[in-house]
Every structure is written in C-alpha cells, then in structure tokens.
Coordinates of C-alpha atoms in Angstrom, one line a residue:
Chain X
M1 CA -54.0 -12.0 36.4
R2 CA -51.2 -12.0 38.9
D3 CA -51.8 -12.9 42.3
I4 CA -52.4 -10.5 44.9
P5 CA -49.6 -10.2 47.2
F6 CA -50.0 -11.2 50.8
S7 CA -49.1 -8.7 53.1
N8 CA -46.5 -9.5 56.0
C9 CA -48.8 -8.0 58.4
E10 CA -51.5 -10.5 57.7
R11 CA -49.0 -13.2 57.4
D12 CA -47.7 -12.9 61.0
F13 CA -51.4 -12.3 62.3
I14 CA -52.5 -15.9 61.1
I15 CA -49.2 -17.5 62.3
Q16 CA -49.7 -15.9 65.6
A17 CA -53.2 -17.0 65.8
I18 CA -52.1 -20.5 64.9
E19 CA -49.5 -20.4 67.5
Q20 CA -52.4 -19.7 70.3
R21 CA -54.5 -22.5 68.6
S22 CA -57.1 -20.5 66.9
R23 CA -57.9 -19.8 63.5
L24 CA -59.5 -17.3 61.4
D25 CA -62.8 -18.8 60.7
G26 CA -63.1 -19.7 64.2
R27 CA -62.6 -23.7 63.7
G28 CA -60.6 -25.9 66.0
V29 CA -57.3 -27.3 64.6
Y30 CA -58.7 -30.8 63.8
D31 CA -61.8 -29.6 62.1
Y32 CA -63.2 -29.7 58.8
R33 CA -65.1 -26.6 57.1
K34 CA -68.9 -27.6 56.5
M35 CA -69.1 -30.0 53.8
Q36 CA -72.1 -30.7 51.5
L37 CA -72.6 -33.2 48.5
T38 CA -74.8 -32.7 45.6
F39 CA -75.6 -34.9 42.8
G40 CA -77.0 -33.7 39.6
E41 CA -79.6 -35.2 37.5
D42 CA -77.4 -37.0 35.2
R43 CA -75.6 -40.1 36.7
G44 CA -72.0 -39.4 37.7
C45 CA -72.4 -35.7 38.5
C46 CA -71.5 -34.5 42.1
Q47 CA -71.0 -31.2 43.2
M48 CA -68.6 -31.1 46.6
E49 CA -68.7 -28.1 48.7
L50 CA -66.2 -27.7 51.2
G51 CA -66.7 -24.2 52.9
N52 CA -66.1 -21.9 50.1
S53 CA -64.5 -24.3 47.8
I54 CA -66.6 -25.9 45.2
V55 CA -65.6 -28.9 42.6
M56 CA -68.0 -30.5 40.3
T57 CA -67.1 -33.8 38.6
Q58 CA -68.8 -35.5 35.9
V59 CA -68.2 -39.2 35.3
S60 CA -68.6 -40.2 31.6
C61 CA -67.9 -43.6 29.6
E62 CA -67.1 -44.4 26.1
V63 CA -66.2 -47.7 24.2
T64 CA -62.3 -47.7 23.1
P65 CA -59.9 -50.0 22.3
P66 CA -57.5 -51.0 25.4
K67 CA -54.0 -50.6 26.3
Q68 CA -51.8 -53.0 24.3
T69 CA -50.1 -53.8 27.6
R70 CA -53.2 -54.6 29.4
P71 CA -55.7 -56.0 26.9
S72 CA -58.4 -57.3 29.4
E73 CA -58.5 -53.8 31.6
G74 CA -60.9 -50.9 31.0
I75 CA -59.4 -47.8 31.5
L76 CA -59.8 -44.8 33.9
F77 CA -58.8 -41.5 32.9
V78 CA -58.7 -38.6 35.4
N79 CA -58.7 -35.0 34.3
V80 CA -58.7 -31.7 36.7
E81 CA -59.8 -28.6 35.1
L82 CA -58.9 -25.3 36.8
S83 CA -61.7 -23.2 35.6
P84 CA -61.0 -19.5 35.4
M85 CA -64.2 -18.7 37.3
A86 CA -62.4 -20.4 40.3
S87 CA -59.8 -17.9 41.2
P88 CA -58.8 -14.7 39.3
T89 CA -55.4 -16.3 39.1
F90 CA -56.1 -19.2 36.9
E91 CA -55.7 -18.6 33.2
P92 CA -58.1 -20.1 30.6
G93 CA -56.5 -21.9 27.8
G94 CA -55.3 -25.5 27.3
R95 CA -52.0 -25.3 29.1
M96 CA -52.0 -26.5 32.8
S97 CA -50.4 -24.6 35.6
D98 CA -47.9 -26.2 37.6
F99 CA -50.5 -26.6 40.4
G100 CA -53.0 -28.1 38.1
V101 CA -50.5 -30.7 37.1
E102 CA -49.6 -31.5 40.7
L103 CA -53.3 -31.7 41.7
N104 CA -54.2 -33.7 38.5
R105 CA -51.1 -36.5 39.4
L106 CA -52.4 -36.3 42.9
L107 CA -55.6 -37.2 42.1
E108 CA -54.9 -39.9 39.6
R109 CA -52.3 -41.6 42.2
C110 CA -55.3 -41.7 44.7
L111 CA -58.0 -43.2 42.3
K112 CA -55.9 -45.3 39.8
E113 CA -53.3 -46.6 41.7
S114 CA -55.1 -47.6 44.9
R115 CA -57.3 -49.9 42.3
C116 CA -60.7 -48.6 43.9
V117 CA -62.3 -49.0 40.5
D118 CA -62.5 -52.8 39.3
T119 CA -60.9 -52.1 36.0
E120 CA -61.3 -55.9 34.8
S121 CA -65.2 -55.8 34.9
L122 CA -64.8 -52.9 32.4
C123 CA -63.6 -55.2 29.8
I124 CA -66.1 -56.0 26.9
M125 CA -64.1 -57.9 24.6
A126 CA -60.5 -58.7 25.5
G127 CA -57.9 -56.8 23.3
L128 CA -60.8 -55.1 21.2
K129 CA -63.3 -53.1 23.2
V130 CA -63.3 -51.8 26.8
W131 CA -65.1 -48.9 28.4
T132 CA -62.8 -45.9 29.1
I133 CA -64.2 -43.8 32.3
R134 CA -63.5 -40.3 32.2
V135 CA -63.4 -38.2 35.2
D136 CA -63.5 -34.6 35.0
C137 CA -63.3 -32.5 37.8
H138 CA -64.0 -28.9 37.5
V139 CA -63.1 -26.6 40.2
L140 CA -65.5 -23.7 40.6
N141 CA -64.4 -21.8 43.6
Y142 CA -61.1 -21.9 45.0
D143 CA -60.9 -21.2 48.7
G144 CA -57.9 -23.7 49.5
N145 CA -57.9 -27.5 50.2
L146 CA -58.8 -28.4 46.7
V147 CA -57.1 -31.9 47.0
D148 CA -59.6 -33.4 49.5
C149 CA -62.8 -31.4 47.8
C150 CA -61.7 -33.2 44.4
S151 CA -61.0 -36.8 45.7
A152 CA -64.3 -36.6 47.7
S153 CA -66.2 -35.1 44.7
A154 CA -64.5 -37.9 42.4
I155 CA -64.9 -40.9 44.4
A156 CA -68.6 -39.8 44.9
A157 CA -69.4 -39.1 41.4
L158 CA -67.9 -42.7 40.8
A159 CA -70.0 -44.3 43.0
H160 CA -72.8 -42.5 41.5
F161 CA -72.3 -43.5 37.9
R162 CA -74.1 -46.0 36.0
R163 CA -72.8 -47.4 32.6
P164 CA -75.1 -48.8 30.0
D165 CA -75.7 -52.6 30.0
V166 CA -73.7 -54.3 26.9
S167 CA -74.3 -57.9 25.5
V168 CA -71.9 -59.8 23.6
S169 CA -72.7 -62.5 20.9
G170 CA -69.9 -64.1 19.1
E171 CA -68.0 -60.6 17.4
E172 CA -71.3 -58.5 17.9
V173 CA -71.4 -55.9 20.5
T174 CA -74.9 -54.1 21.7
I175 CA -74.8 -51.3 23.8
H176 CA -78.4 -51.0 25.3
T177 CA -80.1 -47.7 25.7
L178 CA -81.4 -46.7 29.4
D179 CA -84.8 -47.5 28.3
E180 CA -83.9 -51.3 27.2
R181 CA -82.2 -52.3 30.2
D182 CA -81.0 -50.7 33.7
P183 CA -77.7 -49.4 33.7
I184 CA -75.1 -51.0 35.7
P185 CA -73.0 -49.3 38.6
L186 CA -69.1 -49.5 38.6
S187 CA -67.9 -52.0 40.8
I188 CA -66.0 -50.0 43.4
H189 CA -63.8 -51.9 46.1
H190 CA -63.0 -49.2 48.5
M191 CA -63.1 -45.4 48.6
P192 CA -59.8 -43.5 48.9
L193 CA -60.0 -40.3 50.1
C194 CA -57.4 -37.3 50.7
V195 CA -56.8 -35.5 53.9
T196 CA -54.4 -32.5 53.7
F197 CA -52.4 -31.5 56.4
A198 CA -50.8 -28.0 56.9
F199 CA -47.5 -27.1 58.9
F200 CA -46.4 -24.3 60.2
S201 CA -43.1 -23.1 62.2
Q202 CA -41.0 -26.0 60.7
G203 CA -43.5 -28.6 61.4
K204 CA -44.2 -27.5 65.0
Y205 CA -48.0 -26.8 64.4
L206 CA -50.4 -28.5 62.1
L207 CA -53.7 -27.7 61.0
V208 CA -56.3 -30.0 59.2
D209 CA -57.9 -28.6 55.9
P210 CA -56.3 -25.4 55.3
S211 CA -58.2 -22.4 53.8
L212 CA -56.8 -20.2 51.1
K213 CA -55.1 -17.8 53.5
E214 CA -53.6 -20.6 55.6
E215 CA -52.1 -22.2 52.2
K216 CA -50.4 -19.0 51.5
V217 CA -48.6 -19.0 54.9
M218 CA -48.0 -22.6 55.6
D219 CA -44.5 -23.9 55.0
G220 CA -45.6 -27.2 53.6
K221 CA -48.2 -29.8 53.4
M222 CA -48.6 -33.4 53.8
V223 CA -51.6 -35.2 51.9
I224 CA -52.6 -38.5 53.2
G225 CA -55.0 -40.7 51.1
M226 CA -56.6 -43.3 53.0
N227 CA -59.8 -45.6 52.9
K228 CA -62.0 -46.4 55.9
H229 CA -60.1 -49.9 56.3
R230 CA -57.2 -47.7 57.3
E231 CA -55.3 -48.5 54.4
I232 CA -53.2 -45.7 53.0
C233 CA -53.3 -45.1 49.5
T234 CA -51.2 -42.3 48.9
L235 CA -48.8 -40.2 50.7
Q236 CA -47.3 -36.9 49.5
M237 CA -45.4 -34.0 51.1
S238 CA -44.3 -30.9 49.5
G239 CA -42.9 -27.5 50.4
N240 CA -39.8 -26.5 52.5
M241 CA -39.9 -28.4 55.8
L242 CA -38.9 -31.2 57.5
I243 CA -41.2 -32.9 59.8
M244 CA -40.3 -35.7 62.6
K245 CA -41.3 -39.6 62.3
D246 CA -44.1 -39.2 65.0
Q247 CA -45.7 -36.5 63.6
V248 CA -46.3 -38.8 60.2
L249 CA -47.8 -41.1 62.5
R250 CA -50.1 -38.5 64.3
C251 CA -51.3 -37.3 60.8
S252 CA -52.2 -40.7 59.8
N253 CA -54.1 -41.4 63.0
I254 CA -56.2 -38.1 62.4
A255 CA -56.9 -39.0 58.8
V256 CA -58.5 -42.2 60.0
V257 CA -61.0 -40.3 61.7
K258 CA -61.5 -37.8 59.0
V259 CA -61.8 -40.3 56.6
T260 CA -64.3 -42.3 58.3
E261 CA -66.4 -39.0 58.6
I262 CA -66.4 -38.2 54.9
T263 CA -67.1 -41.7 53.8
E264 CA -70.2 -41.7 56.0
L265 CA -70.9 -38.4 54.5
I266 CA -70.6 -39.5 51.0
Q267 CA -72.8 -43.2 51.8
K268 CA -75.6 -40.8 53.4
S269 CA -75.4 -38.6 50.5
L270 CA -75.6 -41.4 48.0
Q271 CA -78.6 -43.2 49.8
A272 CA -80.6 -39.6 50.1
D273 CA -80.3 -39.3 46.6
S274 CA -81.4 -42.9 45.4
L275 CA -84.2 -42.5 47.7
A276 CA -85.5 -39.4 46.5
R277 CA -85.2 -40.5 42.7
S278 CA -87.3 -43.9 43.8
K279 CA -89.9 -41.8 45.4
G280 CA -90.0 -39.3 42.7
Q281 CA -89.3 -36.4 44.9
P282 CA -87.1 -33.6 43.5
F283 CA -83.5 -33.9 43.2
G284 CA -80.4 -32.4 41.4
F285 CA -79.1 -29.2 41.5
P286 CA -82.4 -27.2 41.7
A287 CA -83.6 -29.0 44.8
A288 CA -80.4 -28.2 46.7
I289 CA -80.9 -24.4 46.5
E290 CA -82.2 -23.3 49.8
T291 CA -84.9 -20.5 48.9
R292 CA -84.9 -19.0 52.2
K293 CA -81.5 -17.6 51.8
V294 CA -81.8 -14.0 50.6
T295 CA -79.7 -14.5 47.7
A296 CA -81.9 -17.5 46.4
N297 CA -85.2 -16.8 44.8
E298 CA -87.9 -18.9 43.2
K299 CA -90.7 -18.2 40.8
K300 CA -93.2 -20.3 40.0
S301 CA -94.2 -21.1 36.2
E302 CA -97.3 -18.9 35.0
V303 CA -99.3 -19.3 32.0
I304 CA -98.3 -16.6 29.4
D305 CA -101.1 -14.9 27.7
V306 CA -100.8 -15.5 23.9
V307 CA -104.3 -14.7 22.7
G308 CA -104.4 -12.7 19.7
I309 CA -100.9 -13.3 18.8
E310 CA -101.6 -15.3 15.6
E311 CA -104.0 -12.5 14.2
K312 CA -101.1 -9.8 15.0
A313 CA -98.6 -11.9 13.1
E314 CA -100.7 -12.3 10.4
Q315 CA -101.2 -8.5 10.1
I316 CA -97.5 -7.8 10.2
V317 CA -97.0 -10.1 7.3
Q318 CA -99.9 -8.7 5.4
C319 CA -98.5 -5.1 6.0
A320 CA -95.2 -6.1 4.8
E321 CA -96.4 -7.5 1.6
E322 CA -98.6 -4.6 1.1
S323 CA -96.1 -2.3 1.4
D324 CA -93.8 -4.6 -0.8
E325 CA -96.5 -4.2 -3.5
E326 CA -96.8 -0.7 -3.2
R327 CA -93.0 -0.3 -3.6
R328 CA -92.8 -2.3 -6.6
R329 CA -95.7 -0.1 -8.2
R330 CA -94.0 3.0 -7.4
R331 CA -90.7 1.6 -8.9
K332 CA -92.9 0.8 -12.1
K333 CA -94.1 4.5 -12.2
R334 CA -90.9 5.6 -11.8
R335 CA -89.5 3.3 -14.6
R336 CA -92.4 4.4 -16.9
R337 CA -91.9 8.4 -15.9
R338 CA -88.1 7.9 -17.3
L339 CA -88.9 6.0 -20.4
E340 CA -91.3 9.0 -21.3
Chain W
M1 CA -100.7 -23.1 12.6
M2 CA -100.8 -23.3 15.8
L3 CA -101.3 -21.7 19.0
P4 CA -100.6 -24.0 22.0
T5 CA -103.7 -26.0 23.2
G6 CA -102.7 -27.1 26.7
S7 CA -101.3 -24.7 29.3
E8 CA -98.1 -26.5 30.0
Q9 CA -97.1 -25.6 26.5
C10 CA -97.6 -21.8 26.6
Q11 CA -95.5 -21.5 30.0
L12 CA -92.0 -21.2 31.1
R13 CA -90.7 -23.8 33.5
K14 CA -90.1 -22.9 37.2
M15 CA -87.0 -20.5 37.7
L16 CA -84.9 -21.0 40.4
G17 CA -81.8 -19.3 41.4
E18 CA -78.9 -18.3 43.5
L19 CA -76.8 -15.0 43.3
S20 CA -73.3 -14.6 44.6
R21 CA -73.0 -18.3 44.2
L22 CA -69.2 -18.3 44.4
S23 CA -66.7 -16.3 46.8
Q24 CA -64.0 -15.5 44.4
P25 CA -65.6 -13.9 41.4
D26 CA -66.8 -10.3 41.6
G27 CA -70.4 -11.4 40.3
S28 CA -71.9 -14.9 39.7
A29 CA -75.2 -16.5 39.6
M30 CA -76.6 -20.3 39.4
L31 CA -79.8 -20.4 37.4
C32 CA -82.0 -23.4 37.0
Q33 CA -84.9 -23.4 34.6
G34 CA -86.8 -26.3 35.3
T35 CA -83.9 -28.8 35.8
S36 CA -81.4 -27.2 33.1
T37 CA -78.9 -25.5 35.3
S38 CA -76.1 -23.4 34.6
L39 CA -73.6 -21.4 36.5
A40 CA -72.2 -18.1 35.4
A41 CA -69.2 -16.1 36.9
V42 CA -68.4 -12.5 36.1
Y43 CA -64.6 -10.8 36.8
G44 CA -64.0 -7.5 36.0
P45 CA -63.5 -4.6 35.0
R46 CA -60.0 -5.6 36.1
D47 CA -56.4 -5.6 34.4
V48 CA -56.0 -6.9 30.9
R49 CA -52.8 -8.7 29.4
I50 CA -51.0 -6.2 27.3
S51 CA -51.5 -8.4 24.0
K52 CA -55.2 -8.3 24.5
E53 CA -55.5 -4.5 25.4
L54 CA -58.0 -2.5 23.5
V55 CA -57.5 1.3 24.0
D56 CA -61.0 2.5 23.4
R57 CA -62.8 -0.4 25.0
A58 CA -63.0 -3.1 27.5
T59 CA -61.9 -6.6 26.2
M60 CA -64.3 -9.1 26.4
D61 CA -63.5 -12.5 27.4
I62 CA -66.2 -15.4 27.4
V63 CA -65.3 -19.0 28.2
Y64 CA -67.7 -21.9 28.1
K65 CA -67.0 -25.1 30.2
P66 CA -68.8 -28.0 28.8
K67 CA -69.4 -30.8 31.7
T68 CA -67.3 -33.7 30.1
G69 CA -64.2 -33.5 27.7
L70 CA -62.8 -30.6 26.2
P71 CA -64.5 -27.6 24.5
G72 CA -65.7 -28.3 20.9
N73 CA -67.8 -26.3 18.2
D74 CA -70.8 -26.1 20.4
A75 CA -68.8 -24.4 23.3
R76 CA -67.3 -21.9 20.6
F77 CA -70.9 -21.2 19.1
L78 CA -72.2 -20.5 22.4
E79 CA -69.3 -18.6 23.6
R80 CA -70.1 -16.2 20.2
I81 CA -73.7 -15.7 20.9
I82 CA -73.1 -14.8 24.7
R83 CA -70.1 -12.4 23.5
S84 CA -72.1 -10.6 21.2
T85 CA -75.2 -10.1 23.5
C86 CA -72.9 -9.0 26.4
E87 CA -70.9 -6.5 24.2
N88 CA -74.5 -5.0 23.3
M89 CA -75.4 -5.2 27.0
I90 CA -72.5 -4.0 28.8
L91 CA -71.0 -0.3 28.3
V92 CA -67.7 -1.4 26.9
K93 CA -66.7 1.9 25.9
Q94 CA -66.8 3.0 29.6
H95 CA -64.0 0.7 30.9
P96 CA -61.2 1.1 28.1
R97 CA -58.1 -0.9 28.7
T98 CA -59.5 -3.4 31.0
S99 CA -60.8 -6.8 30.7
I100 CA -64.3 -8.2 31.3
D101 CA -64.3 -11.9 32.0
V102 CA -67.7 -13.9 31.7
I103 CA -67.2 -17.9 32.4
V104 CA -70.1 -20.3 32.1
Q105 CA -70.0 -23.5 33.5
E106 CA -72.6 -26.1 32.1
M107 CA -74.1 -28.1 35.2
Q108 CA -77.1 -29.7 33.5
D109 CA -78.4 -29.4 30.2
S110 CA -82.1 -30.5 30.1
G111 CA -83.6 -28.3 27.1
S112 CA -83.4 -24.4 26.2
Y113 CA -80.2 -24.4 27.4
L114 CA -78.9 -21.5 25.3
S115 CA -81.5 -19.2 27.0
C116 CA -80.7 -20.4 30.2
C117 CA -77.1 -19.5 30.0
L118 CA -77.9 -15.9 28.8
N119 CA -80.2 -15.3 31.4
A120 CA -77.6 -16.7 34.1
V121 CA -74.9 -14.7 32.5
T122 CA -77.5 -11.4 33.0
L123 CA -77.9 -12.3 36.6
A124 CA -74.3 -12.7 37.1
L125 CA -73.4 -9.2 35.7
L126 CA -76.4 -8.0 37.8
D127 CA -74.7 -9.5 40.7
A128 CA -71.1 -8.0 39.7
C129 CA -72.8 -4.6 39.7
L130 CA -71.5 -3.4 36.4
P131 CA -73.2 -0.6 34.6
L132 CA -75.3 -2.1 31.8
K133 CA -77.2 -0.3 28.9
Y134 CA -80.3 -2.9 29.7
T135 CA -80.8 -6.3 31.0
V136 CA -81.4 -9.1 28.5
A137 CA -84.1 -12.3 28.5
A138 CA -83.8 -15.1 26.3
V139 CA -86.4 -17.4 25.7
T140 CA -86.5 -20.6 23.5
C141 CA -89.5 -22.2 21.6
I142 CA -90.2 -24.7 19.1
I143 CA -92.7 -25.6 16.5
N144 CA -93.3 -29.4 16.7
R145 CA -94.3 -31.3 14.0
E146 CA -97.8 -30.9 14.2
G147 CA -97.0 -27.2 14.0
E148 CA -97.8 -26.4 17.4
L149 CA -95.9 -23.7 19.3
H150 CA -94.2 -24.9 22.5
L151 CA -92.3 -22.5 24.8
D152 CA -89.0 -23.3 26.6
P153 CA -89.0 -27.0 25.5
T154 CA -87.2 -30.0 27.5
K155 CA -84.5 -31.9 26.5
S156 CA -86.6 -34.8 24.8
Q157 CA -89.0 -32.3 23.2
E158 CA -86.2 -30.7 21.8
A159 CA -84.8 -34.1 20.4
E160 CA -88.1 -35.0 18.5
L161 CA -88.9 -34.3 14.9
N162 CA -89.7 -30.8 15.2
Q163 CA -90.0 -28.2 12.4
A164 CA -88.1 -25.2 13.9
H165 CA -86.2 -24.2 17.1
M166 CA -85.9 -20.5 18.1
T167 CA -84.2 -18.6 20.6
F168 CA -84.8 -14.7 21.1
V169 CA -83.1 -12.5 23.5
F170 CA -84.9 -9.0 24.3
D171 CA -83.9 -6.2 25.9
S172 CA -85.4 -4.5 29.1
I173 CA -86.4 -1.3 27.6
D174 CA -88.2 -1.6 24.7
R175 CA -88.6 -5.5 24.4
N176 CA -86.9 -5.5 21.1
V177 CA -84.8 -8.2 19.7
I178 CA -81.0 -8.3 20.5
A179 CA -80.2 -11.6 19.3
C180 CA -82.1 -14.4 17.6
Y181 CA -81.0 -17.7 16.7
A182 CA -83.6 -20.2 14.7
Q183 CA -83.3 -23.3 13.0
G184 CA -85.4 -25.4 10.9
C185 CA -87.9 -24.5 8.7
Y186 CA -90.9 -21.9 9.2
T187 CA -93.0 -19.5 7.2
T188 CA -92.8 -15.7 8.1
Q189 CA -95.9 -15.6 10.1
Q190 CA -94.9 -18.3 12.1
Y191 CA -91.5 -16.4 13.1
H192 CA -93.6 -13.5 13.7
T193 CA -95.8 -15.8 16.0
C194 CA -92.8 -17.4 17.7
L195 CA -91.0 -14.0 18.1
M196 CA -94.4 -12.2 19.7
A197 CA -95.2 -15.5 22.1
C198 CA -91.4 -15.4 23.4
Q199 CA -91.6 -11.4 23.7
A200 CA -94.7 -12.0 26.1
A201 CA -92.9 -14.7 27.9
S202 CA -89.8 -12.4 28.3
K203 CA -91.7 -10.5 30.9
E204 CA -91.7 -13.4 33.2
V205 CA -87.9 -13.5 33.1
F206 CA -87.5 -9.9 33.8
S207 CA -90.0 -9.9 36.4
Y208 CA -87.7 -12.9 38.1
Y209 CA -84.6 -10.5 37.7
R210 CA -86.4 -7.9 39.6
E211 CA -87.5 -10.2 42.3
A212 CA -84.2 -11.8 42.7
L213 CA -82.3 -8.4 43.1
T214 CA -85.1 -6.9 45.3
K215 CA -84.8 -10.0 47.7
K216 CA -80.9 -9.6 47.8
L217 CA -80.8 -5.9 48.1
T218 CA -83.5 -5.2 51.0

C-alpha cells in the first residue's frame, strides 16, 4: 500500500512545536522514549521496544567453511527483515526496499566493522570450518527510529547468545549438544550502539530519537554509532541539509550520555534474565506480559473432562461399521433382484 | 488405548495473551500457550494491487515469518493451513476488491505451534473487528508410544517417538471440525477419541477468547 500523505498543516504544526522546544508526545528535546528489553526462552532472542517501535532479533549459528581471504576467522552475518506487519507501507516478498538496504548496511557497519564480536574465537579449524553467526532483526512495529532500536536489540541478542561447545581431535570435530556440555557465550569486546539525531530548519533544531511523524518532517538525520568507552564506530549523515562542525561535536557529546544509559539498561536486563533462569523463576515472553493491562488476559490451565470419550468413539466406529454392513447387504439384495 | 492417566496430560497449558500489541496494524495479538509464543497482525480490508484484485471477494494474503533464516517449506505449509482456515472464517464475499493481510511472526516454538498460531490469528482478527462467520479454536494432541492420549504437548514431548500427532480446528457455533492435520499411524477409534478430547478442550480456548475480549471492551 502506498504511504499515507502527510498534510502541510500537520507538518507546519510539528515544526512550530519543535521551534518552541516541545514535542508531540511531551518529551524533552534530548529524551528517548520508554525502552524495554525482553529476552526469549531461546538463547540469543531479544525483543527491544522503543516507544511503539518494536524489533525482535534472533541470533543463530552454523558451521561453514570460512571466507578464502580470512581462513582463520568466523563470519558474522547481519540481516534486517522489514516484516509487512510493521507498517502498511512495507511490502512482503524477497526484494528489499531502499530503506531496508540502508538500515541493513548501517547495522552491518555498526556491528561488523567495529569488530565488537571476536571473530577469531569462532574458528574451529583454520581454512576448513568456522562458526557463522547469523543475526536476524525482525522489525515488528515501525514507529520511527528503527536504527537505534535494531542496533540495541542486535547487540543485546549477541550478548545473550550461547553457541554449542566443540572439541577437535586431529581431523575430527565434535559438536557437543546442550546436555553434554554447557554452551559458550560469544566473546564481545564492546557494545556499539547507534544514536539518531534528527535535524529541522536547516540544522537549526535537533531532536534525539525521532518518532515516525518527526521522521517524516525532518530535513535529515545523523546516526552516531558509539560504545561506552566514547569510541565512535560509525557516523552517517543523510538527507538534504548542511550542518556546522560544532553541531557534530555537540551531537557526539549527547551520544556519549545516551549510549551509557542504553548500555546500562542492556546490562541490567541481561543480569535480570540470567538471575531468573538460574533461580527457576519464569522468564521469556510470557513473563514479560503485564496481566493488569486491559488488553492482556491470563487463563490458568484446567483439567478437561474426557470421561466416557473412549466409549463414545467406540460407538461411533461401531455405528459406522454397522451402517457399512447394511449398505453392503442392501447392495447385494439389489444385485440379486436385477439378476432375477 | 488410551485415556490419559495423569491430570497434566489432559489439560491445556496456561494461556496468556495481549491484544492490540502493535500500534500500526488494524488488529494484532500476541498469544502464549505455555511458552509457545506467536504474534499475529491483521491489515484490512484495505486497497489491493490491481494484479491481485478479485472482483467477487477479498484477496487473502498470509505471510508467516520464521525466527531465523528465510521462509522455507515449513512456512509455506503453515501459511496454507492458516489461509484455508481464515477463508472459512472471514466473510470474504462481503469485501470484494480489497485485500485482507494476515502476518504471523514466530516468537518461540515450544510445541503445539500450529494451534498457537491459529489461535493468535483468530484473536488478531477479533481485535481488528472484522466481521466473522464464527471464531475458531485449534487444539493439538499426540498419541505417545504407549498409546496414551496427550493434549497440548511440549516440544520435547513432540520430539519423542509418538504414534500420531493431530491438530484439530473447531468452529465456535456447532464445534464442528473446520480443519484437521494429522500425522502418523492410528486407528479410526483412536482418531475419534482424539477428536472428541480436542473438542472438549476447545471449550477452554473459546472461553479464553471471550474473557480476553470482555476484559478489553468493558
């Protein structure tokens, strides 16, 4: 479906509001929307909610031959899926839209080129077998600022993931099942996170974490990928605008604060998840649903009355057999009559 | 054969769901049956591409998204079952030249996944306020190696050497079978026993729908 056009009236309203330093949802200029991380039952499954934007990431692994240029390094593969459920404008089917390609490339740059995952530790046998780590980001709901949401959920999922243990003896490689040996976490050097800044009125005003409506109005945006050690991993600018040098510096200073906040949130969520797992408390998606919401509902399991079902089934089968026999008898009679 | 001995075997796992989970679609629902979780979203009736337009009925577009990798044969299979069930349930003739899109996202597969997906889709359709002929409830059961009936099996129970694995879909009016998917080796009597046990269990699912919507709408 085509995008719903944005009226000039609404556009002017949003820009006017931004000029008065206020936003539609009542946030401050440098505020993020509410962030929530949920980990699934499977290892390496993480759902990130940023306001109404929701992204779920699943990390998986398989054994493959390495790239010929890098025979002793594992492979990290990043894939962003713009699911048609996320927005009416996302089309189903294999071909990726320009927006999807941009998002995918940005995330790839943020995760792969910052070398946050130690790919050398993913080598099993140099030149023959390495682990390929696959990161699938599924966008479930699109309400602006997908880059930040995807990058946070991807790095959290990578930190949550465990790969099976392997042992090598000579030429033989054994992959141990989860029951035999405890799976191993990936070695992650640092957590690069993206922070998006939206610019309005030729770079005069800037906002952190633009929502969908603000994204439609903005002149352009700048994405800064950074880790908590204040190292910039990626920097990308897009849109029709020119900005001043000191604005870039100001943005990177804001990004430092935001990245520290998000990293803390990820660490806290990871700890809460591992605590729940070790203590045998409920975890995963069912545990994250708040039952006191009016839209949520819970139903305890009840024993279902199955008494007498077997006898009924027997009767049905007998009935069917009897009627079958009757039919056969009738057919015989008819045939006899015809012969007479 | 074969009636379950333990009470755990003849009950559905805990059901937990959230309606209107996503803000963009017209209707959406996340449903957890035990720890099996699936997310369904519905768009429609909305405009349809000319190439897909049908003059006498709505075009149903079903997409199933697996968690890892590209959708393969399993996804196509699930899509087909969901499509045939939805076409029965939705009054497609009432919305000609439109498209109704159903998207199902796998979140966590821990057994009885087909029924979890179908129930989530029904909840999403109810949330989208689409006029339906009836609602449907799906229940999965297995006959294990000892020939015992087991309702709503978990992934590890499904992975064992079972005699048969069946999923039944019932309508809400007469509790008739809308769809049935069965695998394995079983006698006619076993089939009927499974059918009736699932039919009895479907009452629980329907009452869950009612509770969930009552809570949302009051």
